[in-house]
Amino acid sequence: MNIEVWLSSPHMGGNEIKYINEAFDTNWIAPLGPNVNGFETDLEKFLNQKVKVAALSSGTAALHLALIECKVGYGDEVICQSLTFSASANPIVYLGATPVFVDSEKDTWNICPIALREAVEDRIAKNKKPKAIIAVNLYGMPAKMDEILAICSEFDIPLIEDAAESLGSKYKGRACGTFGRFSILSFNGNKIITTSGGGALVCHSQQDKDRAVFLSTQARDKAPHYQHSEIGYNYRMSNVSAGIGRGQMEVLSSRVEGRRKMHDFYTEISKDLEGVEVFCEPNGDFYSNHWLSVITIDEKLASKNREDLRLAFLEDKIESRPIWKPMHMQPVFKDAPYYGGNFAEKLFETSLCLPSGSNLTDNDRSRIEKVMLSVLTNKKSHLISH
Ligand SMILES: *Cc1c(COP(=O)(O)O)cnc(C)c1O
C-alpha cells in the first residue's frame, strides 16, 4: 500500500541546501568541519543550560557513548524505561550489561518513580546496584524529572535522559535534553528535525564532551602515528549531515508549533468521540513538542478498537501505528528483570500514534478527520440525544 499521509516525515526549511553547498564548496566532506561545529553551537544555544554538545552519527551511538562515560561494562545492570523504542535499551546489551525494565506511570507515560524506587532498592538488595538510569521523554512528553532526579541523587546513580523525541519540549521551563548527567538527541528522518540520520550527546562539561569526541573518532592517542590505548568508535556526525541540521535549527520553533497544532486538531476531533482520549500534558509543568500525537481508545466505550481504526486509515493510504511495544514484552528481552504493573502493557493494546508531521496540509487533516469520524461513530452527542 503506498502511503500518502505519513506519521512523521522530514520537513525542510530551505536553508539546509545552502549549508550543504558550503560543505561542498569548501570540500569539508568529512566527519568534521564548520557545519559540525556550527550545529553543535546552535544546539547549545537552543538548550540554553551551558551544555556542551557532541554531534554524532545517531541517537543510538549517543546512548552507547553515554553508557561508556557512565562506566557501564560487562555484567553491570542499567535501569531503562520499558515503554520506549528498542534503541533506548540496545546499547546496554552492546556493552555486555543487562537492562532492568521499569513500567510507566499514567500522567506522562514515562518511567514510574514509584516502580523505579522499588527497582533500585531491590537491585541494591541483590547486590547489583544499577550503573545508570535511562528515562525517556516519550512522544515529546517530559518525564517526571523532579521525582526521578531525587531518586538518582539519593542512590547516587547517574541519569541518562533519552530526549530523542523531545527536542523543543520543556519541564518547568527548562529544555528537555538538559536533565541527565548525559542526555541524548536524535535527528533520524522521522524526528521533529532531521539530519537524514544523526544524533547528539549533551554533556555538562567540556571534559565530558572531549571524551565523547575522542571515543567517536576511533580513540586516537595524541601521536603523529596512529596509536590507541582504548577501543574507539566511528560515531562522529558528517559535515554534510550537520549542514542539514543547521538549516533545521533555523526552523525548529516553527516545527514545534506545527506538531502542537496537530495535537490541538486531534483534541478538537476527539472531544465528540466517546471512549477516545488524546495523550496530553498533565499540567503546566509539562510542555511537550508533541512529536507524535497519540490517542487511547477505551474498548468498552468506543464503537471500534485501535486496530479497526489503524486498518481504516491504511485503506485510505494514511499511516498510523501502535505505540512502542514495551521492552519487557519483546522476545529479545524476555529474560530481563522487570518492575511495575501492567500500565505500559495496557497502553500498548489500546493506543495509536496518528499522523503528526508539521508539513501536513488542510486536505490531509480533513482526510484524517473523515476516517476518524466514520470509524469511531459513537459520538457523545448521539448518546445524549437518545
Ligand atoms: C529515535 C530514537 C532513538 C534512536 O535514535 P537514532 O538516531 O535513530 O539512533 C532512541 N530513543 C528513542 C526514544 C527514539 O525515539
Coordinates of C-alpha atoms and ligand atoms in Angstrom, one line a residue:
M1 CA 0.0 0.0 0.0
N2 CA 1.5 3.3 -0.9
I3 CA 1.1 5.8 1.9
E4 CA 0.1 9.3 1.1
V5 CA -0.3 10.8 4.6
W6 CA 2.7 9.9 6.8
L7 CA 3.1 9.6 10.5
S8 CA 6.1 11.8 10.6
S9 CA 8.1 12.9 7.6
P10 CA 11.0 15.2 7.1
H11 CA 10.2 18.9 6.7
M12 CA 13.0 21.0 5.3
G13 CA 13.2 24.7 6.0
G14 CA 15.0 25.7 2.8
N15 CA 18.5 26.8 4.0
E16 CA 19.7 23.2 4.5
I17 CA 20.9 23.2 0.9
K18 CA 22.9 26.4 1.5
Y19 CA 24.9 24.8 4.3
I20 CA 25.4 21.6 2.2
N21 CA 26.7 23.7 -0.7
E22 CA 29.1 25.4 1.7
A23 CA 30.4 22.0 2.7
F24 CA 30.9 21.1 -1.0
D25 CA 32.4 24.4 -1.9
T26 CA 35.0 24.2 0.9
N27 CA 35.5 20.4 0.4
W28 CA 34.6 19.7 4.0
I29 CA 33.0 16.3 3.1
A30 CA 34.1 14.5 6.2
P31 CA 33.0 13.7 9.8
L32 CA 34.3 17.1 10.9
G33 CA 34.1 20.7 9.7
P34 CA 32.4 24.1 10.1
N35 CA 28.8 22.7 9.9
V36 CA 29.6 20.2 12.7
N37 CA 30.9 22.9 14.9
G38 CA 28.1 25.3 13.9
F39 CA 25.3 22.7 14.5
E40 CA 26.8 22.0 18.0
T41 CA 26.7 25.7 18.8
D42 CA 23.2 26.0 17.6
L43 CA 22.1 23.2 19.8
E44 CA 23.9 24.6 22.8
K45 CA 22.2 27.9 22.4
F46 CA 18.8 26.3 21.9
L47 CA 19.2 24.1 25.0
N48 CA 20.4 27.2 27.0
Q49 CA 21.9 25.5 30.0
K50 CA 25.7 25.9 29.5
V51 CA 25.7 22.4 28.0
K52 CA 28.3 21.0 25.6
V53 CA 27.0 19.1 22.7
A54 CA 28.8 16.4 20.6
A55 CA 27.2 15.8 17.2
L56 CA 27.2 12.0 16.4
S57 CA 26.1 9.6 13.7
S58 CA 22.9 8.6 15.6
G59 CA 20.9 8.8 18.8
T60 CA 21.8 5.1 19.4
A61 CA 25.5 6.0 19.2
A62 CA 25.0 8.8 21.7
L63 CA 23.4 6.4 24.1
H64 CA 26.2 3.9 23.7
L65 CA 28.8 6.6 24.5
A66 CA 26.7 7.9 27.4
L67 CA 26.8 4.4 28.9
I68 CA 30.5 4.1 28.3
E69 CA 31.1 7.5 30.0
C70 CA 29.0 6.2 33.0
K71 CA 31.4 3.3 33.1
V72 CA 28.9 0.7 32.3
G73 CA 30.6 -2.6 31.4
Y74 CA 30.3 -6.4 31.2
G75 CA 28.0 -7.8 33.9
D76 CA 26.6 -4.5 35.0
E77 CA 22.9 -3.6 35.2
V78 CA 21.2 -0.5 33.8
I79 CA 17.6 0.5 34.5
C80 CA 15.6 1.5 31.5
Q81 CA 12.1 2.7 30.9
S82 CA 10.2 -0.3 29.3
L83 CA 7.8 1.7 27.2
T84 CA 10.2 3.0 24.5
F85 CA 11.9 2.3 21.2
S86 CA 14.4 -0.6 21.3
A87 CA 17.3 1.9 20.7
S88 CA 17.0 3.1 24.3
A89 CA 17.9 -0.4 25.5
N90 CA 20.1 -2.0 22.8
P91 CA 23.3 -0.1 23.7
I92 CA 23.1 -1.6 27.3
V93 CA 23.5 -5.0 25.6
Y94 CA 26.3 -3.8 23.3
L95 CA 28.3 -3.4 26.5
G96 CA 27.6 -6.8 27.9
A97 CA 25.4 -5.3 30.6
T98 CA 21.8 -6.3 31.4
P99 CA 18.8 -4.0 31.1
V100 CA 16.3 -3.8 34.0
F101 CA 13.0 -2.6 32.8
V102 CA 10.5 -0.4 34.6
D103 CA 6.8 0.4 34.0
S104 CA 5.4 3.8 33.1
E105 CA 3.0 6.0 35.1
K106 CA -0.3 7.4 33.8
D107 CA 0.4 11.1 33.7
T108 CA 3.4 11.2 31.3
W109 CA 3.6 7.5 30.2
N110 CA 7.2 7.7 31.2
I111 CA 9.2 5.8 33.9
C112 CA 7.2 5.5 37.1
P113 CA 9.1 7.0 40.0
I114 CA 7.4 4.5 42.4
A115 CA 8.3 1.4 40.4
L116 CA 11.8 3.0 39.8
R117 CA 12.5 3.3 43.5
E118 CA 11.3 -0.3 44.0
A119 CA 13.6 -1.5 41.2
V120 CA 16.6 0.4 42.6
E121 CA 16.1 -0.8 46.1
D122 CA 15.6 -4.4 45.1
R123 CA 18.6 -4.5 42.8
I124 CA 20.8 -3.0 45.5
A125 CA 19.4 -5.6 48.0
K126 CA 20.5 -8.2 45.4
N127 CA 23.9 -6.6 45.4
K128 CA 23.5 -5.4 41.8
K129 CA 23.4 -1.6 42.2
P130 CA 22.4 -0.2 38.7
K131 CA 25.1 1.8 37.0
A132 CA 22.7 4.2 35.3
I133 CA 19.0 5.0 34.8
I134 CA 17.7 5.7 31.4
A135 CA 14.5 7.8 31.4
V136 CA 12.7 8.7 28.1
N137 CA 10.5 11.6 27.2
L138 CA 8.1 9.6 25.2
Y139 CA 6.5 11.2 22.1
G140 CA 7.9 14.5 23.4
M141 CA 6.3 14.3 26.9
P142 CA 8.8 15.2 29.6
A143 CA 9.2 12.6 32.3
K144 CA 8.6 13.4 36.0
M145 CA 12.1 14.8 36.3
D146 CA 12.0 16.1 39.9
E147 CA 11.0 12.7 41.2
I148 CA 13.4 10.8 39.0
L149 CA 16.4 13.1 39.8
A150 CA 15.6 12.8 43.5
I151 CA 16.0 9.0 43.3
C152 CA 19.2 9.4 41.2
S153 CA 20.8 11.6 43.8
E154 CA 19.5 9.7 46.8
F155 CA 21.2 6.5 45.5
D156 CA 24.0 8.2 43.6
I157 CA 23.1 6.8 40.2
P158 CA 23.6 8.9 37.0
L159 CA 20.5 9.7 34.9
I160 CA 20.8 9.3 31.1
E161 CA 17.9 11.2 29.6
D162 CA 16.7 9.8 26.2
A163 CA 15.5 13.0 24.7
A164 CA 15.5 11.6 21.1
E165 CA 11.8 12.5 20.7
S166 CA 11.7 15.6 22.9
L167 CA 13.8 18.4 21.4
G168 CA 11.8 21.5 21.9
S169 CA 9.9 20.2 25.0
K170 CA 10.3 21.7 28.4
Y171 CA 9.8 20.6 32.0
K172 CA 9.2 23.5 34.4
G173 CA 10.5 25.9 31.8
R174 CA 13.8 24.0 31.3
A175 CA 14.6 22.3 28.0
C176 CA 14.4 18.6 27.7
G177 CA 17.8 17.3 26.8
T178 CA 19.5 19.0 29.7
F179 CA 18.3 16.9 32.7
G180 CA 20.6 13.9 32.5
R181 CA 24.2 13.5 33.6
F182 CA 24.1 12.8 29.9
S183 CA 21.2 13.4 27.5
I184 CA 20.8 12.2 24.0
L185 CA 19.1 13.6 20.9
S186 CA 18.2 12.0 17.6
F187 CA 18.0 13.5 14.2
N188 CA 16.7 10.4 12.4
G189 CA 14.4 11.0 9.4
N190 CA 11.2 10.7 11.5
K191 CA 12.2 13.0 14.4
I192 CA 11.0 16.6 14.9
I193 CA 14.0 17.8 13.0
T194 CA 16.4 15.6 11.0
T195 CA 19.9 15.5 9.5
S196 CA 18.7 12.4 7.5
G197 CA 20.3 10.4 10.2
G198 CA 22.2 11.6 13.2
G199 CA 22.3 12.2 16.9
A200 CA 24.0 14.2 19.7
L201 CA 25.3 13.7 23.2
V202 CA 24.5 16.5 25.5
C203 CA 27.2 16.9 28.3
H204 CA 27.7 19.3 31.2
S205 CA 31.4 19.8 30.9
Q206 CA 34.0 20.3 28.2
Q207 CA 35.8 17.3 29.5
D208 CA 32.8 15.0 29.0
K209 CA 32.3 16.3 25.5
D210 CA 36.0 16.0 24.6
R211 CA 35.8 12.3 25.8
A212 CA 32.8 11.7 23.6
V213 CA 34.5 13.2 20.6
F214 CA 37.6 11.2 21.3
L215 CA 35.7 7.9 21.6
S216 CA 33.6 8.7 18.5
T217 CA 36.7 9.3 16.3
Q218 CA 38.4 5.9 17.0
A219 CA 40.1 6.9 20.3
R220 CA 43.3 8.1 18.8
D221 CA 46.0 9.0 21.3
K222 CA 48.0 12.2 20.8
A223 CA 50.7 11.0 18.5
P224 CA 51.7 11.6 14.9
H225 CA 51.2 8.0 14.0
Y226 CA 48.0 6.0 14.8
Q227 CA 48.2 4.9 18.4
H228 CA 45.3 3.6 20.5
S229 CA 45.2 2.9 24.3
E230 CA 41.4 2.4 24.2
I231 CA 38.7 0.9 21.9
G232 CA 37.2 3.6 19.8
Y233 CA 34.1 4.0 17.6
N234 CA 33.3 5.7 14.3
Y235 CA 30.4 7.7 15.6
R236 CA 31.1 11.4 14.6
M237 CA 28.5 13.3 12.5
S238 CA 29.3 14.1 8.9
N239 CA 29.8 17.7 8.0
V240 CA 27.2 17.3 5.2
S241 CA 24.6 15.9 7.6
A242 CA 25.4 18.7 10.1
G243 CA 24.6 21.2 7.2
I244 CA 21.1 19.8 7.1
G245 CA 21.0 20.2 10.9
R246 CA 22.0 23.9 10.8
G247 CA 19.2 24.6 8.3
Q248 CA 16.7 22.6 10.5
M249 CA 17.7 24.5 13.7
E250 CA 16.5 27.7 12.0
V251 CA 13.0 26.3 11.8
L252 CA 12.9 24.2 14.9
S253 CA 10.5 26.5 16.8
S254 CA 8.0 26.5 13.9
R255 CA 8.3 22.7 13.7
V256 CA 7.3 22.5 17.4
E257 CA 4.4 24.8 16.7
G258 CA 3.3 22.7 13.7
R259 CA 3.3 19.5 15.8
R260 CA 1.4 21.1 18.6
K261 CA -1.1 22.3 16.1
M262 CA -1.7 18.7 15.0
H263 CA -2.2 17.8 18.7
D264 CA -4.8 20.6 19.0
F265 CA -6.5 19.2 15.9
Y266 CA -6.8 15.7 17.4
T267 CA -8.0 17.2 20.7
E268 CA -10.7 19.0 18.9
I269 CA -11.9 16.0 16.9
S270 CA -11.8 13.6 19.9
K271 CA -14.0 15.9 22.1
D272 CA -17.0 14.4 20.5
L273 CA -15.8 10.8 20.3
E274 CA -16.9 8.5 23.2
G275 CA -14.0 6.5 24.6
V276 CA -11.3 8.3 22.8
E277 CA -8.6 10.2 24.8
V278 CA -5.8 12.3 23.4
F279 CA -2.5 11.9 25.3
C280 CA -1.8 15.4 26.7
E281 CA 0.2 17.2 29.3
P282 CA -0.9 16.6 32.9
N283 CA -0.4 20.2 34.0
G284 CA 1.5 23.4 33.3
D285 CA 4.9 22.0 34.4
F286 CA 5.0 19.9 31.3
Y287 CA 5.4 21.3 27.8
S288 CA 5.5 18.7 25.0
N289 CA 6.7 19.2 21.5
H290 CA 4.0 16.6 20.7
W291 CA 6.4 14.9 18.3
L292 CA 3.7 12.3 17.8
S293 CA 0.0 12.7 18.7
V294 CA -1.4 9.6 20.3
I295 CA -4.9 8.5 21.1
T296 CA -6.1 5.9 23.5
I297 CA -9.3 4.0 22.6
D298 CA -11.3 2.6 25.5
E299 CA -12.5 -0.7 24.0
K300 CA -15.5 -0.8 26.4
L301 CA -16.8 2.6 25.3
A302 CA -15.7 3.1 21.7
S303 CA -17.6 1.6 18.8
K304 CA -14.3 0.2 17.3
N305 CA -10.9 -0.6 18.6
R306 CA -7.4 0.6 17.9
E307 CA -6.8 -2.0 15.1
D308 CA -10.1 -1.1 13.3
L309 CA -9.0 2.5 13.2
R310 CA -5.5 1.6 12.0
L311 CA -6.8 -0.5 9.2
A312 CA -9.4 2.1 8.1
F313 CA -6.6 4.7 7.9
L314 CA -4.5 2.3 5.9
E315 CA -7.4 1.7 3.5
D316 CA -7.2 5.5 2.8
K317 CA -3.4 5.5 2.5
I318 CA -2.9 7.1 5.9
E319 CA -0.2 5.9 8.1
S320 CA -0.8 5.3 11.8
R321 CA 1.0 2.9 14.2
P322 CA 0.5 1.2 17.6
I323 CA 2.7 2.8 20.3
W324 CA 6.1 1.3 21.1
K325 CA 5.8 -2.3 22.3
P326 CA 7.2 -2.3 25.8
M327 CA 10.7 -3.8 26.0
H328 CA 9.8 -6.3 28.7
M329 CA 7.3 -7.8 26.3
Q330 CA 9.9 -8.1 23.5
P331 CA 11.2 -11.7 22.7
V332 CA 14.8 -10.4 22.7
F333 CA 14.5 -9.1 26.3
K334 CA 12.3 -11.9 27.7
D335 CA 14.8 -12.7 30.4
A336 CA 15.4 -9.2 31.6
P337 CA 14.2 -8.2 35.1
Y338 CA 11.0 -6.0 35.2
Y339 CA 9.4 -3.9 37.8
G340 CA 6.0 -2.4 37.9
G341 CA 2.4 -3.4 36.9
N342 CA 0.7 -3.6 33.6
F343 CA 0.2 0.0 32.7
A344 CA 2.5 0.0 29.7
E345 CA 1.1 -3.3 28.5
K346 CA -2.5 -1.9 28.6
L347 CA -1.4 1.3 26.8
F348 CA 0.2 -0.8 24.1
E349 CA -3.1 -2.6 23.4
T350 CA -5.2 0.5 23.2
S351 CA -3.1 3.4 21.8
L352 CA -2.4 4.6 18.4
C353 CA 0.1 7.1 17.0
L354 CA -1.5 9.4 14.4
P355 CA -0.1 11.4 11.6
S356 CA 1.7 14.3 13.3
G357 CA 4.1 16.0 10.9
S358 CA 4.5 19.7 10.8
N359 CA 4.0 19.5 7.0
L360 CA 0.5 18.0 6.9
T361 CA -2.0 20.1 4.9
D362 CA -5.6 21.0 5.4
N363 CA -6.5 18.4 2.9
D364 CA -4.5 15.7 4.9
R365 CA -6.3 16.8 8.0
S366 CA -9.8 16.6 6.5
R367 CA -8.9 13.0 5.2
I368 CA -7.8 12.0 8.7
E369 CA -10.9 13.6 10.3
K370 CA -13.2 11.8 7.9
V371 CA -11.8 8.4 8.7
M372 CA -11.8 9.0 12.5
L373 CA -15.4 10.2 12.5
S374 CA -16.6 7.4 10.3
V375 CA -14.9 4.6 12.3
L376 CA -15.4 6.0 15.8
T377 CA -19.0 6.7 15.4
N378 CA -20.2 6.6 19.0
K379 CA -20.5 10.3 19.2
K380 CA -21.2 11.7 22.7
S381 CA -23.9 13.9 21.2
H382 CA -25.7 10.8 19.9
L383 CA -25.6 9.2 23.3
I384 CA -27.1 12.3 24.8
S385 CA -29.9 12.7 22.3
H386 CA -31.0 9.0 22.5
Ligands
LIG1 C1 14.8 7.5 17.6 C2 15.0 7.1 19.0 C3 16.3 6.7 19.4 C4 17.4 6.4 18.5 O1 17.8 7.4 17.7 P1 18.6 7.1 16.3 O2 19.1 8.4 15.9 O3 17.5 6.5 15.4 O4 19.6 6.1 16.6 C5 16.5 6.4 20.7 N1 15.5 6.5 21.6 C6 14.2 6.9 21.2 C7 13.2 7.0 22.3 C8 14.0 7.2 19.9 O5 12.7 7.5 19.5

